[in-house]
Amino acid sequence: MLSYITTGESHGKYLAAILEGIPSGLNMELDFVNAQLARRQQGYGRGGRQKIETDTVEVMGGVIKCLTTGAPIGLLLMNKDFKIEQMPELFRPRPGHADLVGSLKYHQGIRPVLERASARETAMRVAVGSVCRVLLKTFGIELTSHVTRVGKAHIGEEENLTVAEINRRVKKSEMNCICPKTEIKMKEVIDEARRRKDTLGGQYEVRVTGVPIGLGSYVHFERKLDGRLAQILMGMQSVKAVGIGLGTEVGSRFGSESHDEILHDKGKGYSHSTNRAGGIEGGVSNGSDILVSATMKPISTLGQPLASVNMLTKQPEKADFERSDICAVPAGSVIGEALVAYVIADAFLEKFGGDSITEIKRNYDGYLKQIHE
Ligand code: EPS
């Protein structure tokens, strides 16, 4: 079973993570991990901070000569914009942010709250998830994501694109969007938000291919794969809703338009004619691509701040403004990929677990043989 913990503040000296449960014998592919970190920094609508930082992680432990040893993996990322000691305290909490509740709950000022609630911490989640992704690649499981909505700009009726096709289409997109026309509209609404000193949220979809039948469980609620995906994505800053397959649309359809008919082929085994379920039935992966979407709220740091209260005087005042992003949905999609990779890797290790890659391969091959009988 996997677990991880992160430490570090947005403007502290560093961010770090410890990832526990990766078996021995995995080729670490640090360049791949750092390439994912670079992807997270991109996207139209990001603020000034990304021009300052060049996120790369160093491995602190659990890897010798590029191979994992089975020990906890330590990852370290140095912040260039390290200035927490000189940063002013804030007194006017931003509506929608953790400022107010965090300050009251932990009995401290707003500064320590925003330093930890900041989405900067997601850099470490991307690092951790990317190591998991290397593990998944070893077993033929690949992931991608794309932005489906920013404010009122959204892509049309979803085509059933493969992971490879999505990767090809989003390659040159600053919005991680599969449709060039929609990308223009997305940029226009971001420009409008910038002019209005406002912010925007949106939606992205993560697709996973190569997942075998049988990850997760219908037996225990906490082992359901869809439940685990929802929990990890909702745990990401700004995420307000998660959908699997058709998501909320399934509530407005007939059953005959909601489920996927079952097929069997002597060579390929069982499959489904469509993928409305998003690759999960009864909390268990069914062999189709896993499709999961997440909806992000607009960032709560507004150039034209909303009404708030000065926590010193208790008088009404406008909320504080700090340098921030206008829209972080393209970054969110990269973070979502990493989080989904973590959950799939965790469920994969739960099913085929062993202490080394060799042992897991043996278990996996045996299982594939069994379900094709
Ligand atoms: C964030 C505020 C901004 C964002 C930051 C999240 O940082 P700063 O206050 O330094 O301008 O850029 O996101 C990142 C730094 C990042 O790497 O994602 C916030 O308040 O959550």
GROMACS .gro file of C-alpha atoms and ligand atoms in nm:
model
  394
    1MET     CA    1   0.000   0.000   0.000
    2LEU     CA    2   0.122   0.347  -0.088
    3SER     CA    3   0.128   0.652   0.136
    4TYR     CA    4   0.289   0.993   0.115
    5ILE     CA    5   0.328   1.308   0.317
    6THR     CA    6   0.446   1.652   0.209
    7THR     CA    7   0.601   1.937   0.403
    8GLY     CA    8   0.689   2.295   0.316
    9GLU     CA    9   0.536   2.639   0.274
   10SER     CA   10   0.466   2.833  -0.046
   11HIS     CA   11   0.743   3.087   0.027
   12GLY     CA   12   0.951   2.867   0.259
   13LYS     CA   13   1.299   2.739   0.179
   14TYR     CA   14   1.179   2.415   0.024
   15LEU     CA   15   0.899   2.168  -0.037
   16ALA     CA   16   0.957   1.800   0.032
   17ALA     CA   17   0.772   1.469   0.019
   18ILE     CA   18   0.822   1.114   0.140
   19LEU     CA   19   0.659   0.844  -0.070
   20GLU     CA   20   0.633   0.503   0.095
   21GLY     CA   21   0.544   0.169  -0.065
   22ILE     CA   22   0.718   0.180  -0.405
   23PRO     CA   23   0.873  -0.166  -0.461
   24SER     CA   24   1.241  -0.225  -0.537
   25GLY     CA   25   1.379  -0.243  -0.889
   26LEU     CA   26   1.189   0.046  -1.049
   27ASN     CA   27   1.395   0.264  -1.281
   28MET     CA   28   1.339   0.606  -1.123
   29GLU     CA   29   1.327   0.819  -1.446
   30LEU     CA   30   1.391   1.148  -1.264
   31ASP     CA   31   1.386   1.337  -1.596
   32PHE     CA   32   1.028   1.220  -1.651
   33VAL     CA   33   0.928   1.335  -1.302
   34ASN     CA   34   1.086   1.677  -1.361
   35ALA     CA   35   0.919   1.707  -1.702
   36GLN     CA   36   0.582   1.661  -1.527
   37LEU     CA   37   0.676   1.936  -1.280
   38ALA     CA   38   0.755   2.167  -1.573
   39ARG     CA   39   0.416   2.087  -1.730
   40ARG     CA   40   0.244   2.191  -1.406
   41GLN     CA   41   0.410   2.532  -1.426
   42GLN     CA   42   0.272   2.608  -1.770
   43GLY     CA   43  -0.067   2.734  -1.884
   44TYR     CA   44  -0.225   3.057  -1.999
   45GLY     CA   45  -0.357   3.256  -1.702
   46ARG     CA   46  -0.080   3.178  -1.453
   47GLY     CA   47   0.062   3.458  -1.237
   48GLY     CA   48   0.414   3.599  -1.192
   49ARG     CA   49   0.538   3.326  -0.959
   50GLN     CA   50   0.596   3.073  -1.237
   51LYS     CA   51   0.847   3.308  -1.403
   52ILE     CA   52   1.051   3.296  -1.082
   53GLU     CA   53   1.048   2.921  -1.020
   54THR     CA   54   1.199   2.634  -1.219
   55ASP     CA   55   1.062   2.334  -1.032
   56THR     CA   56   1.292   2.033  -1.023
   57VAL     CA   57   1.321   1.769  -0.751
   58GLU     CA   58   1.626   1.602  -0.607
   59VAL     CA   59   1.604   1.248  -0.468
   60MET     CA   60   1.703   1.235  -0.100
   61GLY     CA   61   1.665   0.860  -0.038
   62GLY     CA   62   1.515   0.530  -0.147
   63VAL     CA   63   1.696   0.525  -0.482
   64ILE     CA   64   2.047   0.391  -0.551
   65LYS     CA   65   2.201   0.408  -0.898
   66CYS     CA   66   1.864   0.513  -1.048
   67LEU     CA   67   1.683   0.207  -0.906
   68THR     CA   68   1.433   0.218  -0.621
   69THR     CA   69   1.535   0.008  -0.322
   70GLY     CA   70   1.192  -0.048  -0.161
   71ALA     CA   71   1.272   0.209   0.111
   72PRO     CA   72   1.073   0.535   0.144
   73ILE     CA   73   1.157   0.776  -0.138
   74GLY     CA   74   1.250   1.130  -0.030
   75LEU     CA   75   1.201   1.417  -0.276
   76LEU     CA   76   1.320   1.775  -0.228
   77LEU     CA   77   1.231   2.091  -0.424
   78MET     CA   78   1.403   2.422  -0.343
   79ASN     CA   79   1.191   2.740  -0.367
   80LYS     CA   80   1.362   3.030  -0.542
   81ASP     CA   81   1.105   3.278  -0.408
   82PHE     CA   82   1.201   3.210  -0.044
   83LYS     CA   83   1.093   3.506   0.164
   84ILE     CA   84   0.856   3.382   0.429
   85GLU     CA   85   1.047   3.562   0.706
   86GLN     CA   86   0.989   3.903   0.544
   87MET     CA   87   0.630   3.852   0.435
   88PRO     CA   88   0.363   4.080   0.585
   89GLU     CA   89   0.085   3.944   0.804
   90LEU     CA   90  -0.265   3.973   0.656
   91PHE     CA   91  -0.580   4.062   0.851
   92ARG     CA   92  -0.858   4.064   0.590
   93PRO     CA   93  -0.944   3.704   0.495
   94ARG     CA   94  -1.036   3.626   0.134
   95PRO     CA   95  -1.387   3.481   0.085
   96GLY     CA   96  -1.355   3.126  -0.051
   97HIS     CA   97  -1.001   3.081   0.088
   98ALA     CA   98  -0.886   2.890   0.398
   99ASP     CA   99  -0.774   3.226   0.550
  100LEU     CA  100  -1.059   3.278   0.798
  101VAL     CA  101  -1.135   2.922   0.903
  102GLY     CA  102  -0.765   2.827   0.917
  103SER     CA  103  -0.675   3.126   1.128
  104LEU     CA  104  -0.957   3.067   1.380
  105LYS     CA  105  -0.912   2.689   1.394
  106TYR     CA  106  -0.532   2.688   1.437
  107HIS     CA  107  -0.529   3.005   1.654
  108GLN     CA  108  -0.275   3.191   1.446
  109GLY     CA  109  -0.255   3.466   1.183
  110ILE     CA  110  -0.351   3.433   0.816
  111ARG     CA  111   0.009   3.414   0.685
  112PRO     CA  112   0.083   3.059   0.812
  113VAL     CA  113  -0.255   2.945   0.676
  114LEU     CA  114  -0.207   3.074   0.324
  115GLU     CA  115   0.152   2.951   0.314
  116ARG     CA  116   0.030   2.594   0.354
  117ALA     CA  117  -0.311   2.621   0.183
  118SER     CA  118  -0.132   2.756  -0.125
  119ALA     CA  119  -0.151   2.544  -0.440
  120ARG     CA  120   0.229   2.558  -0.452
  121GLU     CA  121   0.224   2.243  -0.239
  122THR     CA  122   0.074   2.057  -0.536
  123ALA     CA  123   0.421   2.056  -0.693
  124MET     CA  124   0.507   1.777  -0.448
  125ARG     CA  125   0.188   1.588  -0.530
  126VAL     CA  126   0.292   1.599  -0.895
  127ALA     CA  127   0.638   1.469  -0.802
  128VAL     CA  128   0.492   1.184  -0.596
  129GLY     CA  129   0.228   1.099  -0.858
  130SER     CA  130   0.488   1.102  -1.134
  131VAL     CA  131   0.694   0.835  -0.955
  132CYS     CA  132   0.372   0.631  -0.938
  133ARG     CA  133   0.327   0.696  -1.306
  134VAL     CA  134   0.668   0.546  -1.382
  135LEU     CA  135   0.554   0.234  -1.199
  136LEU     CA  136   0.230   0.223  -1.399
  137LYS     CA  137   0.417   0.266  -1.730
  138THR     CA  138   0.615  -0.048  -1.643
  139PHE     CA  139   0.285  -0.236  -1.655
  140GLY     CA  140   0.153  -0.068  -1.971
  141ILE     CA  141  -0.076   0.182  -1.795
  142GLU     CA  142  -0.066   0.537  -1.938
  143LEU     CA  143  -0.243   0.860  -1.840
  144THR     CA  144  -0.329   1.193  -1.990
  145SER     CA  145  -0.560   1.486  -1.925
  146HIS     CA  146  -0.720   1.778  -2.104
  147VAL     CA  147  -0.906   2.093  -2.004
  148THR     CA  148  -1.273   2.072  -2.103
  149ARG     CA  149  -1.400   2.406  -1.967
  150VAL     CA  150  -1.282   2.748  -1.849
  151GLY     CA  151  -1.568   2.971  -1.735
  152LYS     CA  152  -1.822   2.975  -2.020
  153ALA     CA  153  -1.578   2.839  -2.283
  154HIS     CA  154  -1.603   2.462  -2.322
  155ILE     CA  155  -1.532   2.189  -2.573
  156GLY     CA  156  -1.822   2.035  -2.769
  157GLU     CA  157  -1.969   1.688  -2.745
  158GLU     CA  158  -1.687   1.462  -2.624
  159GLU     CA  159  -1.530   1.239  -2.883
  160ASN     CA  160  -1.394   0.911  -2.754
  161LEU     CA  161  -1.029   1.000  -2.807
  162THR     CA  162  -0.748   0.765  -2.708
  163VAL     CA  163  -0.471   0.870  -2.469
  164ALA     CA  164  -0.229   0.891  -2.763
  165GLU     CA  165  -0.469   1.112  -2.964
  166ILE     CA  166  -0.529   1.346  -2.669
  167ASN     CA  167  -0.151   1.375  -2.616
  168ARG     CA  168  -0.104   1.458  -2.983
  169ARG     CA  169  -0.377   1.724  -2.979
  170VAL     CA  170  -0.278   1.902  -2.657
  171LYS     CA  171   0.094   1.905  -2.739
  172LYS     CA  172   0.107   2.267  -2.851
  173SER     CA  173  -0.186   2.395  -2.648
  174GLU     CA  174  -0.124   2.650  -2.372
  175MET     CA  175  -0.459   2.548  -2.225
  176ASN     CA  176  -0.402   2.170  -2.244
  177CYS     CA  177  -0.709   2.174  -2.470
  178ILE     CA  178  -0.782   1.928  -2.753
  179CYS     CA  179  -0.970   2.186  -2.968
  180PRO     CA  180  -0.786   2.491  -3.111
  181LYS     CA  181  -1.111   2.690  -3.153
  182THR     CA  182  -1.213   2.633  -2.791
  183GLU     CA  183  -0.862   2.721  -2.678
  184ILE     CA  184  -0.903   3.066  -2.836
  185LYS     CA  185  -1.234   3.111  -2.651
  186MET     CA  186  -1.077   2.997  -2.326
  187LYS     CA  187  -0.799   3.253  -2.362
  188GLU     CA  188  -1.055   3.522  -2.440
  189VAL     CA  189  -1.249   3.458  -2.119
  190ILE     CA  190  -0.922   3.456  -1.922
  191ASP     CA  191  -0.828   3.793  -2.079
  192GLU     CA  192  -1.170   3.924  -1.985
  193ALA     CA  193  -1.123   3.804  -1.626
  194ARG     CA  194  -0.782   3.973  -1.616
  195ARG     CA  195  -0.936   4.301  -1.738
  196ARG     CA  196  -1.209   4.276  -1.476
  197LYS     CA  197  -0.948   4.192  -1.208
  198ASP     CA  198  -1.135   3.867  -1.160
  199THR     CA  199  -1.055   3.494  -1.173
  200LEU     CA  200  -1.193   3.182  -1.343
  201GLY     CA  201  -1.230   2.812  -1.270
  202GLY     CA  202  -1.323   2.529  -1.503
  203GLN     CA  203  -1.309   2.158  -1.559
  204TYR     CA  204  -1.062   1.896  -1.677
  205GLU     CA  205  -1.074   1.526  -1.755
  206VAL     CA  206  -0.814   1.261  -1.682
  207ARG     CA  207  -0.803   0.944  -1.894
  208VAL     CA  208  -0.616   0.626  -1.798
  209THR     CA  209  -0.561   0.342  -2.043
  210GLY     CA  210  -0.428  -0.011  -1.993
  211VAL     CA  211  -0.591  -0.060  -1.652
  212PRO     CA  212  -0.674  -0.428  -1.597
  213ILE     CA  213  -1.016  -0.551  -1.482
  214GLY     CA  214  -1.023  -0.579  -1.104
  215LEU     CA  215  -0.866  -0.274  -0.936
  216GLY     CA  216  -1.066  -0.148  -0.636
  217SER     CA  217  -1.348  -0.340  -0.471
  218TYR     CA  218  -1.728  -0.361  -0.456
  219VAL     CA  219  -1.699  -0.518  -0.110
  220HIS     CA  220  -1.581  -0.229   0.109
  221PHE     CA  221  -1.681   0.134   0.055
  222GLU     CA  222  -1.334   0.266   0.133
  223ARG     CA  223  -1.172   0.040  -0.127
  224LYS     CA  224  -1.399   0.144  -0.415
  225LEU     CA  225  -1.184   0.284  -0.693
  226ASP     CA  226  -1.429   0.565  -0.781
  227GLY     CA  227  -1.452   0.668  -0.415
  228ARG     CA  228  -1.073   0.679  -0.386
  229LEU     CA  229  -1.042   0.888  -0.701
  230ALA     CA  230  -1.309   1.130  -0.578
  231GLN     CA  231  -1.139   1.169  -0.241
  232ILE     CA  232  -0.794   1.241  -0.378
  233LEU     CA  233  -0.920   1.487  -0.640
  234MET     CA  234  -1.147   1.668  -0.393
  235GLY     CA  235  -0.842   1.698  -0.171
  236MET     CA  236  -0.678   1.916  -0.432
  237GLN     CA  237  -0.702   2.292  -0.384
  238SER     CA  238  -1.006   2.446  -0.559
  239VAL     CA  239  -1.178   2.121  -0.663
  240LYS     CA  240  -1.552   2.131  -0.593
  241ALA     CA  241  -1.689   1.836  -0.791
  242VAL     CA  242  -1.563   1.509  -0.934
  243GLY     CA  243  -1.735   1.297  -1.200
  244ILE     CA  244  -1.671   0.943  -1.320
  245GLY     CA  245  -1.762   0.867  -1.684
  246LEU     CA  246  -2.086   1.053  -1.764
  247GLY     CA  247  -2.067   1.213  -1.419
  248THR     CA  248  -2.374   1.419  -1.320
  249GLU     CA  249  -2.527   1.376  -1.667
  250VAL     CA  250  -2.613   1.016  -1.581
  251GLY     CA  251  -2.895   1.150  -1.359
  252SER     CA  252  -3.086   1.277  -1.662
  253ARG     CA  253  -3.066   0.964  -1.880
  254PHE     CA  254  -3.259   0.638  -1.914
  255GLY     CA  255  -3.081   0.324  -1.795
  256SER     CA  256  -3.053   0.203  -2.154
  257GLU     CA  257  -2.856   0.521  -2.235
  258SER     CA  258  -2.638   0.501  -1.925
  259HIS     CA  259  -2.482   0.155  -1.919
  260ASP     CA  260  -2.229  -0.020  -2.141
  261GLU     CA  261  -2.320  -0.348  -2.310
  262ILE     CA  262  -2.089  -0.642  -2.252
  263LEU     CA  263  -1.896  -0.820  -2.530
  264HIS     CA  264  -1.663  -1.119  -2.542
  265ASP     CA  265  -1.386  -1.203  -2.786
  266LYS     CA  266  -1.192  -1.529  -2.768
  267GLY     CA  267  -0.857  -1.354  -2.799
  268LYS     CA  268  -0.921  -1.030  -2.609
  269GLY     CA  269  -1.164  -1.155  -2.342
  270TYR     CA  270  -1.442  -0.934  -2.200
  271SER     CA  271  -1.499  -0.573  -2.302
  272HIS     CA  272  -1.780  -0.313  -2.332
  273SER     CA  273  -1.934  -0.157  -2.644
  274THR     CA  274  -1.928   0.199  -2.496
  275ASN     CA  275  -1.765   0.366  -2.195
  276ARG     CA  276  -2.032   0.567  -2.016
  277ALA     CA  277  -1.928   0.423  -1.679
  278GLY     CA  278  -1.580   0.571  -1.715
  279GLY     CA  279  -1.411   0.233  -1.677
  280ILE     CA  280  -1.550   0.157  -1.330
  281GLU     CA  281  -1.846  -0.067  -1.239
  282GLY     CA  282  -1.932  -0.139  -0.875
  283GLY     CA  283  -1.618   0.043  -0.761
  284VAL     CA  284  -1.400  -0.196  -0.967
  285SER     CA  285  -1.210  -0.120  -1.289
  286ASN     CA  286  -1.369  -0.299  -1.586
  287GLY     CA  287  -1.083  -0.280  -1.836
  288SER     CA  288  -1.214   0.024  -2.029
  289ASP     CA  289  -1.026   0.352  -2.000
  290ILE     CA  290  -1.082   0.524  -1.666
  291LEU     CA  291  -1.245   0.864  -1.721
  292VAL     CA  292  -1.258   1.106  -1.433
  293SER     CA  293  -1.335   1.478  -1.439
  294ALA     CA  294  -1.279   1.748  -1.178
  295THR     CA  295  -1.437   2.093  -1.154
  296MET     CA  296  -1.231   2.376  -1.006
  297LYS     CA  297  -1.376   2.693  -0.853
  298PRO     CA  298  -1.230   3.031  -0.953
  299ILE     CA  299  -0.924   3.126  -0.747
  300SER     CA  300  -1.027   3.319  -0.437
  301THR     CA  301  -0.761   3.594  -0.459
  302LEU     CA  302  -0.938   3.870  -0.652
  303GLY     CA  303  -0.785   4.190  -0.791
  304GLN     CA  304  -1.119   4.357  -0.707
  305PRO     CA  305  -1.161   4.198  -0.364
  306LEU     CA  306  -1.496   4.098  -0.215
  307ALA     CA  307  -1.622   4.225   0.119
  308SER     CA  308  -1.450   4.089   0.429
  309VAL     CA  309  -1.381   4.184   0.789
  310ASN     CA  310  -1.057   4.315   0.940
  311MET     CA  311  -0.976   4.050   1.202
  312LEU     CA  312  -0.802   4.309   1.424
  313THR     CA  313  -1.076   4.574   1.429
  314LYS     CA  314  -1.372   4.352   1.329
  315GLN     CA  315  -1.474   4.634   1.093
  316PRO     CA  316  -1.595   4.564   0.737
  317GLU     CA  317  -1.315   4.604   0.480
  318LYS     CA  318  -1.227   4.462   0.139
  319ALA     CA  319  -1.033   4.131   0.145
  320ASP     CA  320  -0.654   4.137   0.105
  321PHE     CA  321  -0.499   4.099  -0.238
  322GLU     CA  322  -0.182   3.900  -0.296
  323ARG     CA  323  -0.009   3.827  -0.628
  324SER     CA  324  -0.194   3.527  -0.775
  325ASP     CA  325  -0.306   3.342  -1.087
  326ILE     CA  326  -0.613   3.434  -1.298
  327CYS     CA  327  -0.685   3.074  -1.395
  328ALA     CA  328  -0.502   2.757  -1.292
  329VAL     CA  329  -0.715   2.491  -1.465
  330PRO     CA  330  -0.438   2.376  -1.710
  331ALA     CA  331  -0.206   2.331  -1.410
  332GLY     CA  332  -0.493   2.160  -1.228
  333SER     CA  333  -0.522   1.902  -1.505
  334VAL     CA  334  -0.154   1.807  -1.469
  335ILE     CA  335  -0.196   1.777  -1.092
  336GLY     CA  336  -0.511   1.569  -1.149
  337GLU     CA  337  -0.316   1.325  -1.368
  338ALA     CA  338  -0.058   1.279  -1.093
  339LEU     CA  339  -0.322   1.224  -0.825
  340VAL     CA  340  -0.509   0.972  -1.038
  341ALA     CA  341  -0.177   0.793  -1.105
  342TYR     CA  342  -0.120   0.768  -0.729
  343VAL     CA  343  -0.463   0.608  -0.671
  344ILE     CA  344  -0.430   0.365  -0.964
  345ALA     CA  345  -0.078   0.266  -0.854
  346ASP     CA  346  -0.201   0.216  -0.497
  347ALA     CA  347  -0.490  -0.007  -0.614
  348PHE     CA  348  -0.254  -0.192  -0.851
  349LEU     CA  349  -0.006  -0.267  -0.571
  350GLU     CA  350  -0.291  -0.371  -0.340
  351LYS     CA  351  -0.397  -0.631  -0.598
  352PHE     CA  352  -0.062  -0.752  -0.733
  353GLY     CA  353   0.165  -0.641  -0.446
  354GLY     CA  354   0.513  -0.767  -0.384
  355ASP     CA  355   0.842  -0.620  -0.266
  356SER     CA  356   1.007  -0.604  -0.607
  357ILE     CA  357   0.900  -0.526  -0.963
  358THR     CA  358   0.994  -0.886  -1.060
  359GLU     CA  359   0.760  -1.031  -0.801
  360ILE     CA  360   0.472  -0.799  -0.899
  361LYS     CA  361   0.521  -0.887  -1.268
  362ARG     CA  362   0.489  -1.255  -1.183
  363ASN     CA  363   0.167  -1.191  -0.987
  364TYR     CA  364   0.026  -0.972  -1.263
  365ASP     CA  365   0.100  -1.218  -1.542
  366GLY     CA  366  -0.062  -1.500  -1.344
  367TYR     CA  367  -0.378  -1.291  -1.292
  368LEU     CA  368  -0.402  -1.191  -1.660
  369LYS     CA  369  -0.379  -1.558  -1.753
  370GLN     CA  370  -0.655  -1.641  -1.503
  371ILE     CA  371  -0.906  -1.384  -1.630
  372HIS     CA  372  -0.849  -1.485  -1.992
  373GLU     CA  373  -0.927  -1.851  -1.921
  374EPS     C1  374  -0.107   3.075  -0.475
  374EPS     C2  375  -0.061   3.203  -0.506
  374EPS     C3  376   0.043   3.225  -0.609
  374EPS     C4  377   0.041   3.109  -0.706
  374EPS     C5  378   0.061   2.984  -0.622
  374EPS     C6  379  -0.066   2.956  -0.546
  374EPS     O1  380   0.173   3.226  -0.553
  374EPS     P1  381   0.246   3.361  -0.511
  374EPS     O2  382   0.168   3.408  -0.389
  374EPS     O3  383   0.388   3.325  -0.476
  374EPS     O4  384   0.236   3.454  -0.627
  374EPS     O5  385   0.132   3.124  -0.808
  374EPS     O6  386   0.094   2.874  -0.699
  374EPS     C7  387   0.226   2.842  -0.708
  374EPS     C8  388   0.325   2.914  -0.661
  374EPS     C9  389   0.248   2.715  -0.778
  374EPS     O7  390   0.364   2.676  -0.793
  374EPS     O8  391   0.147   2.653  -0.816
  374EPS    C10  392  -0.203   3.054  -0.367
  374EPS     O9  393  -0.227   3.147  -0.289
  374EPS    O10  394  -0.258   2.942  -0.354
   0.00000   0.00000   0.00000
